[in-house]
CSV table of C-alpha atoms in Angstrom, one decimal:
chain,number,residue,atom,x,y,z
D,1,UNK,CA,-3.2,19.0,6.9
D,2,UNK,CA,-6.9,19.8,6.1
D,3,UNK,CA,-7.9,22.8,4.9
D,4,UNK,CA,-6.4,25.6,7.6
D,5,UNK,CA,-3.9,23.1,9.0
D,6,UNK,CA,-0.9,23.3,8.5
D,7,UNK,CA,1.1,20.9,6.8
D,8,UNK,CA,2.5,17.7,8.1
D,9,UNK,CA,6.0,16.7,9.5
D,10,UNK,CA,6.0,13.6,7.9
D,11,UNK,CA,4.7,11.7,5.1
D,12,UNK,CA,4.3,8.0,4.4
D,13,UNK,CA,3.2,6.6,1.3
D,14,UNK,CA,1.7,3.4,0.7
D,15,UNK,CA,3.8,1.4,-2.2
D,16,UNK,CA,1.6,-0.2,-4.3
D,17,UNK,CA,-1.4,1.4,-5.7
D,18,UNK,CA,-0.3,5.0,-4.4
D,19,UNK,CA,3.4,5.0,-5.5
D,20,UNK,CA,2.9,2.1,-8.3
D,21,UNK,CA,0.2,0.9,-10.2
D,22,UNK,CA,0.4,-2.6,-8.9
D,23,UNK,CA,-2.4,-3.7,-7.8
D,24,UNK,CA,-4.2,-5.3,-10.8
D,25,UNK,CA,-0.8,-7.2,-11.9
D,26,UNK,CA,-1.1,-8.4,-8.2
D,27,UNK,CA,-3.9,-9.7,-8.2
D,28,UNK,CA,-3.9,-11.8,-11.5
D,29,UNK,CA,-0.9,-13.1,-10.0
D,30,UNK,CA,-2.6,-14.1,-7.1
D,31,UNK,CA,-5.4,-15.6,-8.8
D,32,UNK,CA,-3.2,-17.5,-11.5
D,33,UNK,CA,-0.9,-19.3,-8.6
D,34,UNK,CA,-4.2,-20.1,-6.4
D,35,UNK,CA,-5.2,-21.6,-9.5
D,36,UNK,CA,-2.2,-24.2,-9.9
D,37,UNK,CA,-3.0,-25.3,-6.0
D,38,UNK,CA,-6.6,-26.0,-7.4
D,39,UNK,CA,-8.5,-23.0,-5.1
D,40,UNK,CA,-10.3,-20.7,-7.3
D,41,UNK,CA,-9.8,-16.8,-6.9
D,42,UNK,CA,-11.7,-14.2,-9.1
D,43,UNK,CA,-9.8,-10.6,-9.9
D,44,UNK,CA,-12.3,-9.2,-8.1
D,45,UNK,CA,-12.3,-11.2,-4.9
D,46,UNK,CA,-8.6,-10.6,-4.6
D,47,UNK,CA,-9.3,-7.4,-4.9
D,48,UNK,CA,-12.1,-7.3,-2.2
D,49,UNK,CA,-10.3,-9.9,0.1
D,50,UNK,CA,-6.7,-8.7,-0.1
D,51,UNK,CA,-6.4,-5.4,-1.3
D,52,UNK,CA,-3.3,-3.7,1.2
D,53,UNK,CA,-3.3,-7.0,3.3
D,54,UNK,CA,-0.2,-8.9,3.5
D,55,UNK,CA,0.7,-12.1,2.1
D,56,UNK,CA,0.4,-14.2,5.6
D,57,UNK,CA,-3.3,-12.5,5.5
D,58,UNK,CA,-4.0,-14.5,2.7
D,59,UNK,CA,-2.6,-17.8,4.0
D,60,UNK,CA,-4.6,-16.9,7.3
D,61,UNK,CA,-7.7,-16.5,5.0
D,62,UNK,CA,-7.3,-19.8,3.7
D,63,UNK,CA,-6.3,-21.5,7.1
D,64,UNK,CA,-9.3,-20.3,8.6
D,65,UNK,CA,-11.8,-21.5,5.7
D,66,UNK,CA,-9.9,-25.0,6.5
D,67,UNK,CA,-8.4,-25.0,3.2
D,68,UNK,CA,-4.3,-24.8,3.8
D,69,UNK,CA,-1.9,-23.6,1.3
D,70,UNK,CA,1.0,-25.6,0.7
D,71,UNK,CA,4.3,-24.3,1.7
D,72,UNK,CA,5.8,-24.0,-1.9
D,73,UNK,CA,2.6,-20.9,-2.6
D,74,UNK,CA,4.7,-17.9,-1.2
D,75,UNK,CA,7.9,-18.9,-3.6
D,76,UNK,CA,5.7,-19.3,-6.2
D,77,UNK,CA,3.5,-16.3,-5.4
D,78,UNK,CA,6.7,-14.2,-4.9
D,79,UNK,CA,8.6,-15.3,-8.0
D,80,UNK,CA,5.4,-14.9,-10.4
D,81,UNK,CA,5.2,-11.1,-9.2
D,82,UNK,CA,8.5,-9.9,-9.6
D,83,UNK,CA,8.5,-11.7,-13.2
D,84,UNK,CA,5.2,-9.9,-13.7
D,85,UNK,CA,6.0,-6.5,-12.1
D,86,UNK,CA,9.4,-6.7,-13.8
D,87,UNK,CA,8.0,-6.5,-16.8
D,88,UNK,CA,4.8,-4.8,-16.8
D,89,UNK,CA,4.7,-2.5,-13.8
D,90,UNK,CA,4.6,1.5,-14.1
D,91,UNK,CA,4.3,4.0,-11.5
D,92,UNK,CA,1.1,5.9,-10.4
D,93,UNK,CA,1.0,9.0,-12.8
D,94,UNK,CA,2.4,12.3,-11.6
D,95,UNK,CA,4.0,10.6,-8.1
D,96,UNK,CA,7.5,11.3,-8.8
D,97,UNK,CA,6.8,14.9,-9.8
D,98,UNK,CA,4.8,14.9,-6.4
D,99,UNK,CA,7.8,13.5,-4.1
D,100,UNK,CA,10.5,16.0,-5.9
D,101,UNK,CA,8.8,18.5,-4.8
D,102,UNK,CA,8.0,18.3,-1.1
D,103,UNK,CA,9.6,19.7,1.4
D,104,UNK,CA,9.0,18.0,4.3
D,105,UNK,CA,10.2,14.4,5.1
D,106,UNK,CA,8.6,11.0,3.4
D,107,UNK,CA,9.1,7.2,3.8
D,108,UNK,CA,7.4,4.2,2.3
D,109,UNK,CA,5.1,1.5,4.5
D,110,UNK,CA,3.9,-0.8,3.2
D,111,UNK,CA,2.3,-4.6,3.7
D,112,UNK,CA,4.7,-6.4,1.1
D,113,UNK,CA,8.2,-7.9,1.6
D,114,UNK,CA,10.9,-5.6,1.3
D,115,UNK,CA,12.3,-7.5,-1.9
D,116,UNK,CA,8.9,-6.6,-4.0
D,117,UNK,CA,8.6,-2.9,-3.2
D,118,UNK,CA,12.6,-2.3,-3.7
D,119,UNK,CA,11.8,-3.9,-7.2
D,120,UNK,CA,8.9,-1.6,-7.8
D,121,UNK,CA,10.5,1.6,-6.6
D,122,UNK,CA,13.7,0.5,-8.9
D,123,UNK,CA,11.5,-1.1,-11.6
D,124,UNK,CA,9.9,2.7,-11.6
D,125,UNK,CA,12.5,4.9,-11.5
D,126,UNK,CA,11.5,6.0,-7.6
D,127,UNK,CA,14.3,4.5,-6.2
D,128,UNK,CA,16.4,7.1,-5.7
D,129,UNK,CA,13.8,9.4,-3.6
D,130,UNK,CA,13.1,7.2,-1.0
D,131,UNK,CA,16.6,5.8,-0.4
D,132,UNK,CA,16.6,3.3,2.9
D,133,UNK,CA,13.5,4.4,4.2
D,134,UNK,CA,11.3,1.9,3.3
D,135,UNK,CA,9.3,0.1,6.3
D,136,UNK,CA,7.2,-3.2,5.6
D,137,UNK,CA,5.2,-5.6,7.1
D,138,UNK,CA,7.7,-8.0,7.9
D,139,UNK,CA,9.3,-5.3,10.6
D,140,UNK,CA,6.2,-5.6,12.8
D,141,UNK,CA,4.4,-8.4,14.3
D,142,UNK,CA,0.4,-6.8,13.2
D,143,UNK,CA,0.1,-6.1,9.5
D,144,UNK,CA,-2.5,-3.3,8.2
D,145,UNK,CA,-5.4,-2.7,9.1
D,146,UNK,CA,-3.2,-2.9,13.0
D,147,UNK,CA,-1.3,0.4,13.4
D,148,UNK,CA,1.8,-1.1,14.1
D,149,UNK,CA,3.5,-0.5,10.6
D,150,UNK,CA,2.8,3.2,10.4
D,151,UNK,CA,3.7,4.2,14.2
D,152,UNK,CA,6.6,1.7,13.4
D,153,UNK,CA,8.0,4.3,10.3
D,154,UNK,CA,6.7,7.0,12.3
D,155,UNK,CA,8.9,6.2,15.3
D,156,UNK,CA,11.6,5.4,12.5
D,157,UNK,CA,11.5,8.7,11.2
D,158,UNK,CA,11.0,10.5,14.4
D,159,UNK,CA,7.9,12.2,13.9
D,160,UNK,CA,5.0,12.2,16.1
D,161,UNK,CA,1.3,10.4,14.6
D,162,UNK,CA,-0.8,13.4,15.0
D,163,UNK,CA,1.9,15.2,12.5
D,164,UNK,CA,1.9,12.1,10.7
D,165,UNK,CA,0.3,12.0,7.1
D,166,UNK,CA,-1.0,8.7,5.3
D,167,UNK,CA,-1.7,8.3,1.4
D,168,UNK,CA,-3.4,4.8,1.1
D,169,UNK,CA,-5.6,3.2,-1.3
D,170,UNK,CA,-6.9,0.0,0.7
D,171,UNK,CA,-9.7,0.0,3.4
D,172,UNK,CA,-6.9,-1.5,5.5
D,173,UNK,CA,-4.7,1.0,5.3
D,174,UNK,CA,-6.8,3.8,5.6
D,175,UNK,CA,-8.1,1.9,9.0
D,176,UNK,CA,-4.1,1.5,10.1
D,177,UNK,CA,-3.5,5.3,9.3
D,178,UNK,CA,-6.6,6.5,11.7
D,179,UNK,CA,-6.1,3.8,14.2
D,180,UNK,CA,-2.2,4.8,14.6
D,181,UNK,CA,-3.9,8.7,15.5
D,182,UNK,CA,-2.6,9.9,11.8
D,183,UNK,CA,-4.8,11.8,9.2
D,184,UNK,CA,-5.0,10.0,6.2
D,185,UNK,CA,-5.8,10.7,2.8
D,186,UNK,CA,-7.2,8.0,0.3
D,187,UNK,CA,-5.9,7.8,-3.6
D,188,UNK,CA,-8.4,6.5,-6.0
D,189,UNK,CA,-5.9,6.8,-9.0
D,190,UNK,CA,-4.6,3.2,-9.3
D,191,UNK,CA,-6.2,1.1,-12.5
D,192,UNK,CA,-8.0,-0.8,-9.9
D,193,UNK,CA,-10.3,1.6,-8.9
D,194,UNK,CA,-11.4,2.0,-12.7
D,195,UNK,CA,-15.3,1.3,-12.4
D,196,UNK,CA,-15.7,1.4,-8.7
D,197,UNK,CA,-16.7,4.1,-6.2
D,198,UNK,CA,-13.2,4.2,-4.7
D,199,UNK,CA,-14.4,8.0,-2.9
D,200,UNK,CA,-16.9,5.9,-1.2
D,201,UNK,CA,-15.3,3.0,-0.2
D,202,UNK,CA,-12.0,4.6,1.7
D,203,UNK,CA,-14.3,7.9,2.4
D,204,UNK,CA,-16.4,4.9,4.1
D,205,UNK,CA,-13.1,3.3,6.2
D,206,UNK,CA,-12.4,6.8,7.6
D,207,UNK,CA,-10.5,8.5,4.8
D,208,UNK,CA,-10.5,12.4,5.8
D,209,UNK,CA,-10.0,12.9,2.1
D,210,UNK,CA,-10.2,11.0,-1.2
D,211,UNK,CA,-8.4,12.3,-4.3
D,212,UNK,CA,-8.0,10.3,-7.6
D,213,UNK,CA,-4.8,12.7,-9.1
D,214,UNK,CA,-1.5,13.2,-8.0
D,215,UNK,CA,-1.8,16.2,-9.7
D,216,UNK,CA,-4.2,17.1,-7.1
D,217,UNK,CA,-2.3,16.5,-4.1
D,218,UNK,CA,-2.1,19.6,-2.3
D,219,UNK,CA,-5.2,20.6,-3.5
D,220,UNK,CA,-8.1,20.7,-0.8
């Protein structure tokens, strides 16, 4: 899978920043409900605190800073981005010329609810390549950055972790791909990584590669 290796048996792809460019919608959504329960969220501190975590990280967050979220946030959260995504979101450039052309088998894993990432795959247009195999957070009791979710789909799809590859774009996914015994590559192509040193920040959480283009995937 690195240069000299051969190839993996399996790839799984993050949803959101690596399949679609969600990540910036995401977080102004999280920011603007936060907002309407009074508890202040910048962009960037979503981005920091929650980037590839999933929603019952964020009301953990919250719990554990004493300040609780009432139990109408994840509705609201939830129904603010699939209005948003609906509307706004676009796929990662290049992806879907990337996933017609491999040759070996793929799945999605991701930390959000199965109902968002079916919207974003259908909202897309990628749908169709990934059919039913599409694992999330929900199906396991650790979220990222615990392995559970990717030796979950990796179980799933019958492959073994060391022939297991990751595409990821959070720190906590990265650190799910190499704690589940996978190699992982981190993708630096989403809008959110505009203006920060995304090569050094998933290169620092254990990345064995970084690449910003899908264009570039195979490349080494």
């Amino acid at each position: 899978m690195e240069q000299g290796r051969p190839r993996p048996d399996l790839i799984i792809f993050d949803c959101d920043g690596v399949l679609v460019d969600s990540e910036l919608l995401s977080c102004r959504c999280l920011s603007k409900v936060l907002a309407g329960f009074g508890i202040a969220l910048s962009q960037q501190q979503a981005l920091e605190l929650f980037l590839g975590r999933s929603t019952k990280a964020i009301e953990q967050h919250y719990r554990d800073l004493g300040q609780i979220v009432p139990e109408s946030f994840l509705p609201c959260l939830k129904s603010q981005v699939l209005s948003t995504f609906a509307a706004s979101l676009q796929p990662i450039a290049g992806v879907a010329g990337v996933v017609s052309d491999l040759s070996v088998p793929f799945c999605v894993a991701s930390s959000s609810d199965l109902d968002r990432v079916a919207l974003s795959l259908d909202v897309t247009g990628l749908r169709a390549h990934f059919g039913d195999r599409i694992y999330t957070a929900q199906m396991v009791r650790h979220g990222k950055p615990a392995p559970d979710l990717f030796l979950y789909a990796a179980e799933k799809m019958r492959v073994s972790p060391e022939r297991t590859l990751v595409i990821e774009d959070s720190v906590s996914g990265v650190k799910a791909g190499k704690a589940a015994g996978m190699t992982v590559w981190g993708f630096v192509g989403g809008s959110h990584y505009r203006g920060r040193d995304g090569q050094a920040i998933l290169s620092g959480a254990g990345a064995d590669r970084v690449f910003a283009r899908m264009s570039d995937f195979w490349e080494a």
